[in-house]
C-alpha cells in the first residue's frame, strides 16, 4: 500500500470524442463471452452461494473483477486490491447498476445536464459550461454500496450476496453542486433536490432510479458534480461523463451518468421516488436494527456511512510466524468526521494494541493504519480490528441485523494459524 495514497493501477486515458463502452453493450454480453473471462481463484471471501463460485470477469476499462450479476452489471472488487493503496485504481473500482437499460455510448460534445424545477432560471449545461462556471474542487471520498458485506448477515437476507469489496476510495474532481444550484437561482420554499441519470427502466412499471437530498444538504459544501476520477475521466461503468458525489453518504446517492437535477418545493413522492420512500431504508432507531425476522415499525432512508475498519495485509487461513516481527496493515473510514484511532487484537480480543495511522487524505477517505507486532504462541488465533471516529463512534462487537442487509460495520475478524 502506498504511503502517499497514490494508486498503482493502470488508468484509461481520457477520450475526446464519443465515448463507447468498449464498442460492446455490457447489457448483452453473452454467456460464452463471460465464461471466456472466468478464472479459477477462490473469490468467495467467506460468502457461500448456492450458484457456486463467483467468477472473475473482465468488462471494458476494468481488470478482472468478481461477477455478482450481469444484467445490469454488478461487479465487486477483489479484497486484496485494498492492500495496494488507499486510493482504489479506476480499473479495479466496483460497479453497481440498478436498471438494465443503461447507456452504452455518450457523446461528450452533445451531453447536457438539465437543471430545473423550483428555480428562477432553468439551465442546460454542457461539460464545458460546468468546467468553466466555477473553480473545480477535489475531494477524496469513499463510495461504499449500501449492501456491502451483505453476504455475511446471519440469518441471510434477500439481495446481492456481497463480500467486503463493494467499496472504493478515489479522488473526485468537479463543480460544487451548490454553485450550479446558485446559478439556477433556488427559489424560496425549496425543500428537496432530485437527481436522475441516463440509465432507464426496461419496463414502464419499473420505477426510475432517482435519489434526492434535502435542500440544506444540497446547498452545503459536500456534494460535487464530478467529471474526473483519480485525475482522468470517470470510467464509463462508474458514471461517465458526470457523477454525483455525496461524500460521507452511501453509494446509493452517487447517481451515475447524471443528466437531470430538479429542485422541489415539497416532498419527493410518486413511483420514481421508490428508491427513497421504499428502497434503501433502515429501521428508525439508534442501532438501525431489529431482531432477525422482525419488521421495523418505522424506517428512514439510509444516509451516512458508519465507522468501519479492515485488515488488508492478511487473509483468513494465512500462516503467521511465531515470535517474529511482522507488520499488519489495513484501512479505516467513516461518514465524514475522520478516524481518531484504530486498535488491533491478535488474540481474539483479549488484548488490544493501538495502530499507527497513515497520511490523512481528508475526513471522507480511507485512512491507512499499520501495526508492528509479534504472535507470541503457536496455534489458531483470530485477529480483530476496530476503529473509533472523531465523533466518538466505535464499531460494535456484535453484528446487528436489518431486513435490507445494509449498514454492516461490526468489528472485523481474520482467523489465522501461527506456526
PDB file of N, CA and C in Angstrom, residues 177-179 181-182 186 193 214-223:
ATOM      1  N   UNK A 177     -21.954  21.235  -6.284  1.00  0.00           N
ATOM      2  CA  UNK A 177     -23.375  21.240  -6.612  1.00  0.00           C
ATOM      3  C   UNK A 177     -24.017  22.585  -6.285  1.00  0.00           C
ATOM      4  N   UNK A 178     -23.637  23.171  -5.172  1.00  0.00           N
ATOM      5  CA  UNK A 178     -24.283  24.428  -4.774  1.00  0.00           C
ATOM      6  C   UNK A 178     -23.988  25.565  -5.752  1.00  0.00           C
ATOM      7  N   UNK A 179     -22.825  25.518  -6.437  1.00  0.00           N
ATOM      8  CA  UNK A 179     -22.532  26.553  -7.431  1.00  0.00           C
ATOM      9  C   UNK A 179     -23.515  26.466  -8.595  1.00  0.00           C
ATOM     10  N   UNK A 181     -26.594  25.078  -8.441  1.00  0.00           N
ATOM     11  CA  UNK A 181     -27.916  25.456  -7.932  1.00  0.00           C
ATOM     12  C   UNK A 181     -28.023  26.967  -7.760  1.00  0.00           C
ATOM     13  N   UNK A 182     -26.967  27.587  -7.282  1.00  0.00           N
ATOM     14  CA  UNK A 182     -26.997  29.044  -7.124  1.00  0.00           C
ATOM     15  C   UNK A 182     -27.079  29.744  -8.471  1.00  0.00           C
ATOM     16  N   UNK A 186     -32.129  29.082  -6.734  1.00  0.00           N
ATOM     17  CA  UNK A 186     -33.102  28.300  -5.977  1.00  0.00           C
ATOM     18  C   UNK A 186     -34.120  29.241  -5.338  1.00  0.00           C
ATOM     19  N   UNK A 193     -33.929  18.267  -3.529  1.00  0.00           N
ATOM     20  CA  UNK A 193     -33.335  18.282  -4.867  1.00  0.00           C
ATOM     21  C   UNK A 193     -33.244  16.839  -5.335  1.00  0.00           C
ATOM     22  N   UNK A 214     -32.024  16.631   0.879  1.00  0.00           N
ATOM     23  CA  UNK A 214     -32.690  17.804   1.432  1.00  0.00           C
ATOM     24  C   UNK A 214     -31.941  19.051   0.981  1.00  0.00           C
ATOM     25  N   UNK A 215     -32.655  20.158   0.853  1.00  0.00           N
ATOM     26  CA  UNK A 215     -32.086  21.358   0.240  1.00  0.00           C
ATOM     27  C   UNK A 215     -30.865  21.863   0.993  1.00  0.00           C
ATOM     28  N   UNK A 216     -30.884  21.806   2.327  1.00  0.00           N
ATOM     29  CA  UNK A 216     -29.726  22.291   3.080  1.00  0.00           C
ATOM     30  C   UNK A 216     -28.482  21.474   2.781  1.00  0.00           C
ATOM     31  N   UNK A 217     -28.647  20.150   2.624  1.00  0.00           N
ATOM     32  CA  UNK A 217     -27.515  19.297   2.282  1.00  0.00           C
ATOM     33  C   UNK A 217     -27.042  19.596   0.858  1.00  0.00           C
ATOM     34  N   UNK A 218     -27.987  19.742  -0.067  1.00  0.00           N
ATOM     35  CA  UNK A 218     -27.628  20.018  -1.464  1.00  0.00           C
ATOM     36  C   UNK A 218     -26.865  21.334  -1.608  1.00  0.00           C
ATOM     37  N   UNK A 219     -27.170  22.307  -0.750  1.00  0.00           N
ATOM     38  CA  UNK A 219     -26.519  23.619  -0.819  1.00  0.00           C
ATOM     39  C   UNK A 219     -25.292  23.700   0.094  1.00  0.00           C
ATOM     40  N   UNK A 220     -24.922  22.593   0.721  1.00  0.00           N
ATOM     41  CA  UNK A 220     -23.730  22.588   1.569  1.00  0.00           C
ATOM     42  C   UNK A 220     -22.485  22.417   0.709  1.00  0.00           C
ATOM     43  N   UNK A 221     -21.331  22.414   1.375  1.00  0.00           N
ATOM     44  CA  UNK A 221     -20.062  22.306   0.646  1.00  0.00           C
ATOM     45  C   UNK A 221     -19.745  20.876   0.236  1.00  0.00           C
ATOM     46  N   UNK A 222     -20.523  19.880   0.680  1.00  0.00           N
ATOM     47  CA  UNK A 222     -20.162  18.483   0.453  1.00  0.00           C
ATOM     48  C   UNK A 222     -20.395  17.986  -0.980  1.00  0.00           C
ATOM     49  N   UNK A 223     -21.625  18.036  -1.528  1.00  0.00           N
ATOM     50  CA  UNK A 223     -21.878  17.363  -2.820  1.00  0.00           C
ATOM     51  C   UNK A 223     -21.105  18.000  -3.974  1.00  0.00           C
TER      52      UNK A 223
END
